[in-house]
Amino acid sequence: MSGGGLLVAGTTSDAGKSVVTAGICRWLARQGVKVAPFKAQNMSLNSFVTREGAEIGRAQAMQAQACRVEPTALMNPVLLKPGGDRSSQVVLMGRPVGEMSARGYHGGRQESLLGTVLDCLERLRDAYDVVICEGAGSPAEINLRRTDIVNMGIARGARLPVLVVGDIDRGGVFASFFGTVALLSPEDQELVAGFLVNKFRGDVSLLEPGLEMLHGLTGRRTYGVLPFRHGLGIDEEDGLRVSLRGAVRESAVAPPAGEEVLRVAVCAVPLMSNFTDVDALAAEPGVVVRFVDRPDELADADLVVVPGTRGTVKALRWLRERGLADALVRRAAEGRPLLGICGGFQLLGEHIEDDVESRAGRVDGLGVLPVRVRFARGKTLARPVGEALGERVEGYEIHHGVAEVLGGDPFISDDRGHSLDGCRVGGTWGTHWHGALESDGFRRAFLRAVADRAGRRFVPAPGTSFAALREEQLDRLGDLIEQHADTDALWRLIESGAPRGLPFIPPGAPA
């Protein structure tokens, strides 16, 4: 018999679906419930590699951590990785299957995947007591409803109750709740059980009359009002935000352990992917992280990071157009700290042969590392382990580019000193490994090397544990649900489905 389930939908993108899903998952896990997350289709440049070598969205990997289970491809069977405004790489069951235009995908391919995603969901429900599903965008996107496999399509196919989340901090939440229901067909409306208000500031008693009126208008109750809290984002799908502790600008950061802070500038390249790599830097007391797009913003940086990108050649062109390329070359020549990660590592090399991603052929890189890159049609997906700067380091690889390292010093090696990835020349480091900075010992050693080169009296705090900070963050999400949602009513919803006899709200979906 399949386990219970719930679909967390939203009135808009970024209403808080990922955070609420993770919070419900952590609340259930703390009750001893065997729970798993699920998102049928995700569009994101922030991805993760599971232990079986499958690529899934990072948000689902973090939700799996909230559940205290290992992430798998079943939890995010379809991942779309944008390569521009009109096309995306389609990753199916953790493996890339090709590039498609939005019109081509929604014109038939998406609908054909409904059976696949429903099968994945059913397999999870057979293995777990509860599966908490996350929708995408809004379920009331009437132009896309026919081919929908992630919102009401999956809810109808699996008979899941739906909880609609609205961000009241944006304003208009009552109209958004009502309008979301009223634009659904009668069959879809039957599954919409009620609402959850997110990011409320102030006295809840002032909100309650509106919630009662909403109940009267729709016949659907509100399952909780979550207060606004800084720094509760999990690994972001699209936003330019350092997710750990929320936006760096909003974070309460502990004072530095040494005499000075360390300033980190991250180049905001186009199609930036896995910018969550710098989360671990932002978690360090005394490390100030900011995203930049002008050469003058690099001047006072102690470390510049060129992050991953889904368009290495496009990012290279952007750096040159903005004058950032020349600034990076000067910085490398002066021996000032510079780190390239994945696509950022590739563009620091001598040249790139790309007949796969951009199809631009041979393109000159910045030439600051002795590396030549050739793009392969197959994608490298791995979870490697090695040593760097005398410390154990773990990471994950997601790239088409194959690097030929022709010189420099090894960066990440095996236990016999044989190079595993990347290289170093002077104050410039490059690696394909995402997530390496999450290894606490390595991160501290790297920051000491950066501070030494930058001439900063910065000392890494000895007790910072990135994994512990993540657990603390996930527990705070669980606390939000436990303390501010009607958990008894939520459990009945998960166990028994949407209440019977919910009224139809006209006009419903257009024919």
PDB file of C-alpha atoms in Angstrom, residues 213-428:
ATOM      1  CA  MET A 213     -13.307  35.705   4.990  1.00  0.00           C
ATOM      2  CA  LEU A 214     -11.093  33.669   2.662  1.00  0.00           C
ATOM      3  CA  HIS A 215     -12.484  30.495   4.242  1.00  0.00           C
ATOM      4  CA  GLY A 216     -16.001  31.757   3.666  1.00  0.00           C
ATOM      5  CA  LEU A 217     -15.273  32.628   0.034  1.00  0.00           C
ATOM      6  CA  THR A 218     -13.464  29.407  -0.879  1.00  0.00           C
ATOM      7  CA  GLY A 219     -14.539  26.822   1.682  1.00  0.00           C
ATOM      8  CA  ARG A 220     -10.849  26.165   2.339  1.00  0.00           C
ATOM      9  CA  ARG A 221      -8.984  26.746   5.583  1.00  0.00           C
ATOM     10  CA  THR A 222      -5.530  28.172   6.236  1.00  0.00           C
ATOM     11  CA  TYR A 223      -3.165  25.610   7.737  1.00  0.00           C
ATOM     12  CA  GLY A 224      -0.709  28.075   9.235  1.00  0.00           C
ATOM     13  CA  VAL A 225       0.876  31.519   9.186  1.00  0.00           C
ATOM     14  CA  LEU A 226       4.675  31.357   9.071  1.00  0.00           C
ATOM     15  CA  PRO A 227       6.453  34.463  10.379  1.00  0.00           C
ATOM     16  CA  PHE A 228       9.124  36.267   8.395  1.00  0.00           C
ATOM     17  CA  ARG A 229      12.578  35.017   9.361  1.00  0.00           C
ATOM     18  CA  HIS A 230      15.906  36.135   7.930  1.00  0.00           C
ATOM     19  CA  GLY A 231      18.205  33.540   6.460  1.00  0.00           C
ATOM     20  CA  LEU A 232      15.856  30.587   6.055  1.00  0.00           C
ATOM     21  CA  GLY A 233      16.508  29.884   2.369  1.00  0.00           C
ATOM     22  CA  ILE A 234      17.779  26.482   1.343  1.00  0.00           C
ATOM     23  CA  ASP A 235      19.910  25.979  -1.772  1.00  0.00           C
ATOM     24  CA  GLU A 236      18.351  28.361  -4.254  1.00  0.00           C
ATOM     25  CA  GLU A 237      17.000  27.321  -7.652  1.00  0.00           C
ATOM     26  CA  ASP A 238      17.360  30.576  -9.536  1.00  0.00           C
ATOM     27  CA  GLY A 239      17.987  33.561  -7.281  1.00  0.00           C
ATOM     28  CA  LEU A 240      21.295  35.355  -6.995  1.00  0.00           C
ATOM     29  CA  ARG A 241      21.549  34.640  -3.333  1.00  0.00           C
ATOM     30  CA  VAL A 242      23.971  32.935  -0.977  1.00  0.00           C
ATOM     31  CA  SER A 243      21.538  30.461   0.486  1.00  0.00           C
ATOM     32  CA  LEU A 244      23.158  29.501   3.782  1.00  0.00           C
ATOM     33  CA  ARG A 245      21.750  31.933   6.370  1.00  0.00           C
ATOM     34  CA  GLY A 246      19.891  33.646   3.539  1.00  0.00           C
ATOM     35  CA  ALA A 247      21.313  36.626   1.710  1.00  0.00           C
ATOM     36  CA  VAL A 248      24.725  37.590   3.005  1.00  0.00           C
ATOM     37  CA  ARG A 249      23.589  41.194   3.322  1.00  0.00           C
ATOM     38  CA  GLU A 250      20.847  40.130   5.751  1.00  0.00           C
ATOM     39  CA  SER A 251      22.921  37.760   7.834  1.00  0.00           C
ATOM     40  CA  ALA A 252      24.093  38.234  11.375  1.00  0.00           C
ATOM     41  CA  VAL A 253      27.765  37.308  10.922  1.00  0.00           C
ATOM     42  CA  ALA A 254      30.050  36.520  13.846  1.00  0.00           C
ATOM     43  CA  PRO A 255      33.112  38.762  14.240  1.00  0.00           C
ATOM     44  CA  PRO A 256      36.374  37.549  12.688  1.00  0.00           C
ATOM     45  CA  ALA A 257      38.630  35.288  14.713  1.00  0.00           C
ATOM     46  CA  GLY A 258      41.660  37.273  13.559  1.00  0.00           C
ATOM     47  CA  GLU A 259      42.350  40.999  13.320  1.00  0.00           C
ATOM     48  CA  GLU A 260      40.945  41.510   9.830  1.00  0.00           C
ATOM     49  CA  VAL A 261      38.133  40.327   7.581  1.00  0.00           C
ATOM     50  CA  LEU A 262      38.630  38.599   4.239  1.00  0.00           C
ATOM     51  CA  ARG A 263      36.757  40.073   1.271  1.00  0.00           C
ATOM     52  CA  VAL A 264      35.532  37.666  -1.425  1.00  0.00           C
ATOM     53  CA  ALA A 265      34.184  38.898  -4.779  1.00  0.00           C
ATOM     54  CA  VAL A 266      32.205  36.424  -6.906  1.00  0.00           C
ATOM     55  CA  CYS A 267      31.910  37.272 -10.616  1.00  0.00           C
ATOM     56  CA  ALA A 268      28.209  37.144 -11.487  1.00  0.00           C
ATOM     57  CA  VAL A 269      28.729  35.434 -14.855  1.00  0.00           C
ATOM     58  CA  PRO A 270      25.752  34.625 -17.136  1.00  0.00           C
ATOM     59  CA  LEU A 271      24.011  31.267 -16.586  1.00  0.00           C
ATOM     60  CA  MET A 272      25.806  30.974 -13.255  1.00  0.00           C
ATOM     61  CA  SER A 273      25.482  27.438 -11.901  1.00  0.00           C
ATOM     62  CA  ASN A 274      26.073  26.087  -8.425  1.00  0.00           C
ATOM     63  CA  PHE A 275      26.864  29.500  -6.994  1.00  0.00           C
ATOM     64  CA  THR A 276      26.033  27.726  -3.723  1.00  0.00           C
ATOM     65  CA  ASP A 277      29.741  26.777  -3.781  1.00  0.00           C
ATOM     66  CA  VAL A 278      30.444  30.066  -1.971  1.00  0.00           C
ATOM     67  CA  ASP A 279      27.933  29.329   0.811  1.00  0.00           C
ATOM     68  CA  ALA A 280      30.671  27.710   2.848  1.00  0.00           C
ATOM     69  CA  LEU A 281      32.801  30.864   2.548  1.00  0.00           C
ATOM     70  CA  ALA A 282      29.856  33.027   3.650  1.00  0.00           C
ATOM     71  CA  ALA A 283      29.443  30.774   6.699  1.00  0.00           C
ATOM     72  CA  GLU A 284      32.948  31.616   7.959  1.00  0.00           C
ATOM     73  CA  PRO A 285      33.114  34.387  10.590  1.00  0.00           C
ATOM     74  CA  GLY A 286      35.013  37.324   9.137  1.00  0.00           C
ATOM     75  CA  VAL A 287      34.515  36.365   5.468  1.00  0.00           C
ATOM     76  CA  VAL A 288      32.475  38.912   3.504  1.00  0.00           C
ATOM     77  CA  VAL A 289      31.044  37.595   0.207  1.00  0.00           C
ATOM     78  CA  ARG A 290      29.516  39.735  -2.524  1.00  0.00           C
ATOM     79  CA  PHE A 291      28.572  39.232  -6.186  1.00  0.00           C
ATOM     80  CA  VAL A 292      30.157  41.686  -8.640  1.00  0.00           C
ATOM     81  CA  ASP A 293      29.900  42.619 -12.315  1.00  0.00           C
ATOM     82  CA  ARG A 294      32.373  45.532 -12.711  1.00  0.00           C
ATOM     83  CA  PRO A 295      36.193  45.563 -12.795  1.00  0.00           C
ATOM     84  CA  ASP A 296      36.485  48.229 -10.078  1.00  0.00           C
ATOM     85  CA  GLU A 297      34.654  45.917  -7.664  1.00  0.00           C
ATOM     86  CA  LEU A 298      37.616  43.508  -7.791  1.00  0.00           C
ATOM     87  CA  ALA A 299      40.126  46.086  -6.589  1.00  0.00           C
ATOM     88  CA  ASP A 300      39.733  45.572  -2.841  1.00  0.00           C
ATOM     89  CA  ALA A 301      38.904  41.850  -2.988  1.00  0.00           C
ATOM     90  CA  ASP A 302      41.271  39.496  -1.205  1.00  0.00           C
ATOM     91  CA  LEU A 303      39.892  36.569  -3.211  1.00  0.00           C
ATOM     92  CA  VAL A 304      38.015  36.565  -6.518  1.00  0.00           C
ATOM     93  CA  VAL A 305      35.907  33.525  -7.421  1.00  0.00           C
ATOM     94  CA  VAL A 306      34.834  32.760 -10.987  1.00  0.00           C
ATOM     95  CA  PRO A 307      31.997  30.275 -10.393  1.00  0.00           C
ATOM     96  CA  GLY A 308      30.477  27.559 -12.517  1.00  0.00           C
ATOM     97  CA  THR A 309      28.337  28.402 -15.529  1.00  0.00           C
ATOM     98  CA  ARG A 310      26.126  26.547 -17.986  1.00  0.00           C
ATOM     99  CA  GLY A 311      27.648  28.700 -20.746  1.00  0.00           C
ATOM    100  CA  THR A 312      31.439  28.819 -20.430  1.00  0.00           C
ATOM    101  CA  VAL A 313      32.023  30.531 -23.785  1.00  0.00           C
ATOM    102  CA  LYS A 314      29.168  32.976 -23.159  1.00  0.00           C
ATOM    103  CA  ALA A 315      30.626  33.803 -19.730  1.00  0.00           C
ATOM    104  CA  LEU A 316      34.050  34.355 -21.285  1.00  0.00           C
ATOM    105  CA  ARG A 317      32.551  36.782 -23.809  1.00  0.00           C
ATOM    106  CA  TRP A 318      30.693  38.596 -20.994  1.00  0.00           C
ATOM    107  CA  LEU A 319      33.888  38.956 -18.929  1.00  0.00           C
ATOM    108  CA  ARG A 320      35.661  40.488 -21.911  1.00  0.00           C
ATOM    109  CA  GLU A 321      32.833  42.865 -22.770  1.00  0.00           C
ATOM    110  CA  ARG A 322      32.741  44.204 -19.221  1.00  0.00           C
ATOM    111  CA  GLY A 323      36.488  44.572 -18.784  1.00  0.00           C
ATOM    112  CA  LEU A 324      36.518  41.909 -16.097  1.00  0.00           C
ATOM    113  CA  ALA A 325      38.688  39.585 -18.194  1.00  0.00           C
ATOM    114  CA  ASP A 326      41.585  42.069 -18.264  1.00  0.00           C
ATOM    115  CA  ALA A 327      41.185  42.653 -14.520  1.00  0.00           C
ATOM    116  CA  LEU A 328      41.355  38.899 -13.853  1.00  0.00           C
ATOM    117  CA  VAL A 329      44.465  38.499 -16.047  1.00  0.00           C
ATOM    118  CA  ARG A 330      46.205  41.379 -14.227  1.00  0.00           C
ATOM    119  CA  ARG A 331      45.224  39.911 -10.899  1.00  0.00           C
ATOM    120  CA  ALA A 332      46.698  36.523 -11.813  1.00  0.00           C
ATOM    121  CA  ALA A 333      49.920  38.146 -13.077  1.00  0.00           C
ATOM    122  CA  GLU A 334      50.258  39.969  -9.756  1.00  0.00           C
ATOM    123  CA  GLY A 335      49.844  36.694  -7.827  1.00  0.00           C
ATOM    124  CA  ARG A 336      46.677  37.885  -6.087  1.00  0.00           C
ATOM    125  CA  PRO A 337      44.265  35.095  -5.074  1.00  0.00           C
ATOM    126  CA  LEU A 338      41.887  33.861  -7.776  1.00  0.00           C
ATOM    127  CA  LEU A 339      39.768  30.692  -7.782  1.00  0.00           C
ATOM    128  CA  GLY A 340      37.989  29.207 -10.799  1.00  0.00           C
ATOM    129  CA  ILE A 341      35.365  26.516 -10.233  1.00  0.00           C
ATOM    130  CA  CYS A 342      34.135  24.232 -13.056  1.00  0.00           C
ATOM    131  CA  GLY A 343      33.231  26.607 -15.933  1.00  0.00           C
ATOM    132  CA  GLY A 344      35.213  29.310 -14.132  1.00  0.00           C
ATOM    133  CA  PHE A 345      38.230  26.977 -14.118  1.00  0.00           C
ATOM    134  CA  GLN A 346      37.797  26.184 -17.820  1.00  0.00           C
ATOM    135  CA  LEU A 347      37.755  29.807 -18.971  1.00  0.00           C
ATOM    136  CA  LEU A 348      40.963  30.553 -17.036  1.00  0.00           C
ATOM    137  CA  GLY A 349      42.793  28.112 -19.326  1.00  0.00           C
ATOM    138  CA  GLU A 350      44.562  28.592 -22.663  1.00  0.00           C
ATOM    139  CA  HIS A 351      41.738  27.641 -24.996  1.00  0.00           C
ATOM    140  CA  ILE A 352      38.402  25.834 -25.200  1.00  0.00           C
ATOM    141  CA  GLU A 353      37.226  23.485 -27.968  1.00  0.00           C
ATOM    142  CA  ASP A 354      33.439  23.614 -27.749  1.00  0.00           C
ATOM    143  CA  ASP A 355      31.292  21.876 -30.350  1.00  0.00           C
ATOM    144  CA  VAL A 356      28.739  20.833 -27.721  1.00  0.00           C
ATOM    145  CA  GLU A 357      27.563  23.642 -25.428  1.00  0.00           C
ATOM    146  CA  SER A 358      28.017  26.842 -27.484  1.00  0.00           C
ATOM    147  CA  ARG A 359      29.146  25.141 -30.716  1.00  0.00           C
ATOM    148  CA  ALA A 360      31.650  27.994 -31.060  1.00  0.00           C
ATOM    149  CA  GLY A 361      34.571  25.730 -31.936  1.00  0.00           C
ATOM    150  CA  ARG A 362      37.969  26.861 -30.683  1.00  0.00           C
ATOM    151  CA  VAL A 363      37.890  29.890 -28.379  1.00  0.00           C
ATOM    152  CA  ASP A 364      40.839  31.478 -26.581  1.00  0.00           C
ATOM    153  CA  GLY A 365      40.620  31.428 -22.790  1.00  0.00           C
ATOM    154  CA  LEU A 366      42.173  33.934 -20.406  1.00  0.00           C
ATOM    155  CA  GLY A 367      45.454  32.014 -20.438  1.00  0.00           C
ATOM    156  CA  VAL A 368      46.263  32.268 -16.739  1.00  0.00           C
ATOM    157  CA  LEU A 369      46.319  28.496 -16.179  1.00  0.00           C
ATOM    158  CA  PRO A 370      48.160  25.907 -18.358  1.00  0.00           C
ATOM    159  CA  VAL A 371      44.941  24.075 -19.223  1.00  0.00           C
ATOM    160  CA  ARG A 372      43.245  23.151 -22.493  1.00  0.00           C
ATOM    161  CA  VAL A 373      39.572  22.169 -22.463  1.00  0.00           C
ATOM    162  CA  ARG A 374      37.628  20.047 -24.918  1.00  0.00           C
ATOM    163  CA  PHE A 375      33.881  19.686 -24.534  1.00  0.00           C
ATOM    164  CA  ALA A 376      32.658  16.088 -24.715  1.00  0.00           C
ATOM    165  CA  ARG A 377      29.099  15.085 -25.562  1.00  0.00           C
ATOM    166  CA  GLY A 378      28.933  12.892 -22.484  1.00  0.00           C
ATOM    167  CA  LYS A 379      28.666  14.625 -19.122  1.00  0.00           C
ATOM    168  CA  THR A 380      30.988  13.836 -16.212  1.00  0.00           C
ATOM    169  CA  LEU A 381      28.898  13.155 -13.100  1.00  0.00           C
ATOM    170  CA  ALA A 382      30.880  12.022 -10.070  1.00  0.00           C
ATOM    171  CA  ARG A 383      31.334  12.285  -6.275  1.00  0.00           C
ATOM    172  CA  PRO A 384      35.142  12.280  -5.887  1.00  0.00           C
ATOM    173  CA  VAL A 385      37.265  12.336  -2.733  1.00  0.00           C
ATOM    174  CA  GLY A 386      40.882  13.504  -2.481  1.00  0.00           C
ATOM    175  CA  GLU A 387      43.416  15.643  -0.608  1.00  0.00           C
ATOM    176  CA  ALA A 388      44.398  19.270  -1.005  1.00  0.00           C
ATOM    177  CA  LEU A 389      46.574  21.552   1.130  1.00  0.00           C
ATOM    178  CA  GLY A 390      47.123  18.623   3.482  1.00  0.00           C
ATOM    179  CA  GLU A 391      43.405  18.101   4.134  1.00  0.00           C
ATOM    180  CA  ARG A 392      40.751  15.628   2.989  1.00  0.00           C
ATOM    181  CA  VAL A 393      38.359  17.150   0.459  1.00  0.00           C
ATOM    182  CA  GLU A 394      35.090  15.882  -1.017  1.00  0.00           C
ATOM    183  CA  GLY A 395      33.187  17.309  -3.961  1.00  0.00           C
ATOM    184  CA  TYR A 396      30.977  16.558  -6.916  1.00  0.00           C
ATOM    185  CA  GLU A 397      31.533  17.000 -10.652  1.00  0.00           C
ATOM    186  CA  ILE A 398      28.979  18.123 -13.275  1.00  0.00           C
ATOM    187  CA  HIS A 399      30.623  19.126 -16.565  1.00  0.00           C
ATOM    188  CA  HIS A 400      31.007  18.417 -20.277  1.00  0.00           C
ATOM    189  CA  GLY A 401      34.457  20.006 -20.440  1.00  0.00           C
ATOM    190  CA  VAL A 402      37.469  17.686 -20.250  1.00  0.00           C
ATOM    191  CA  ALA A 403      40.590  19.492 -19.007  1.00  0.00           C
ATOM    192  CA  GLU A 404      44.133  18.663 -20.129  1.00  0.00           C
ATOM    193  CA  VAL A 405      46.463  20.113 -17.492  1.00  0.00           C
ATOM    194  CA  LEU A 406      49.847  20.928 -19.049  1.00  0.00           C
ATOM    195  CA  GLY A 407      51.702  22.400 -16.081  1.00  0.00           C
ATOM    196  CA  GLY A 408      51.444  24.215 -12.772  1.00  0.00           C
ATOM    197  CA  ASP A 409      51.250  22.557  -9.383  1.00  0.00           C
ATOM    198  CA  PRO A 410      48.670  19.898  -8.493  1.00  0.00           C
ATOM    199  CA  PHE A 411      45.649  21.192  -6.616  1.00  0.00           C
ATOM    200  CA  ILE A 412      43.602  18.151  -5.558  1.00  0.00           C
ATOM    201  CA  SER A 413      45.456  14.803  -5.386  1.00  0.00           C
ATOM    202  CA  ASP A 414      44.941  11.252  -4.220  1.00  0.00           C
ATOM    203  CA  ASP A 415      46.644   9.863  -1.105  1.00  0.00           C
ATOM    204  CA  ARG A 416      49.750   9.032  -3.182  1.00  0.00           C
ATOM    205  CA  GLY A 417      50.140  12.572  -4.469  1.00  0.00           C
ATOM    206  CA  HIS A 418      48.827  11.857  -7.974  1.00  0.00           C
ATOM    207  CA  SER A 419      46.775  14.748  -9.330  1.00  0.00           C
ATOM    208  CA  LEU A 420      43.031  14.140  -9.405  1.00  0.00           C
ATOM    209  CA  ASP A 421      41.782  17.517 -10.592  1.00  0.00           C
ATOM    210  CA  GLY A 422      42.733  21.102 -11.358  1.00  0.00           C
ATOM    211  CA  CYS A 423      45.983  22.927 -10.860  1.00  0.00           C
ATOM    212  CA  ARG A 424      47.575  25.972  -9.243  1.00  0.00           C
ATOM    213  CA  VAL A 425      49.877  28.667 -10.610  1.00  0.00           C
ATOM    214  CA  GLY A 426      50.992  31.298  -8.109  1.00  0.00           C
ATOM    215  CA  GLY A 427      47.851  32.691  -6.476  1.00  0.00           C
ATOM    216  CA  THR A 428      45.460  31.177  -9.039  1.00  0.00           C
TER     217      THR A 428
END
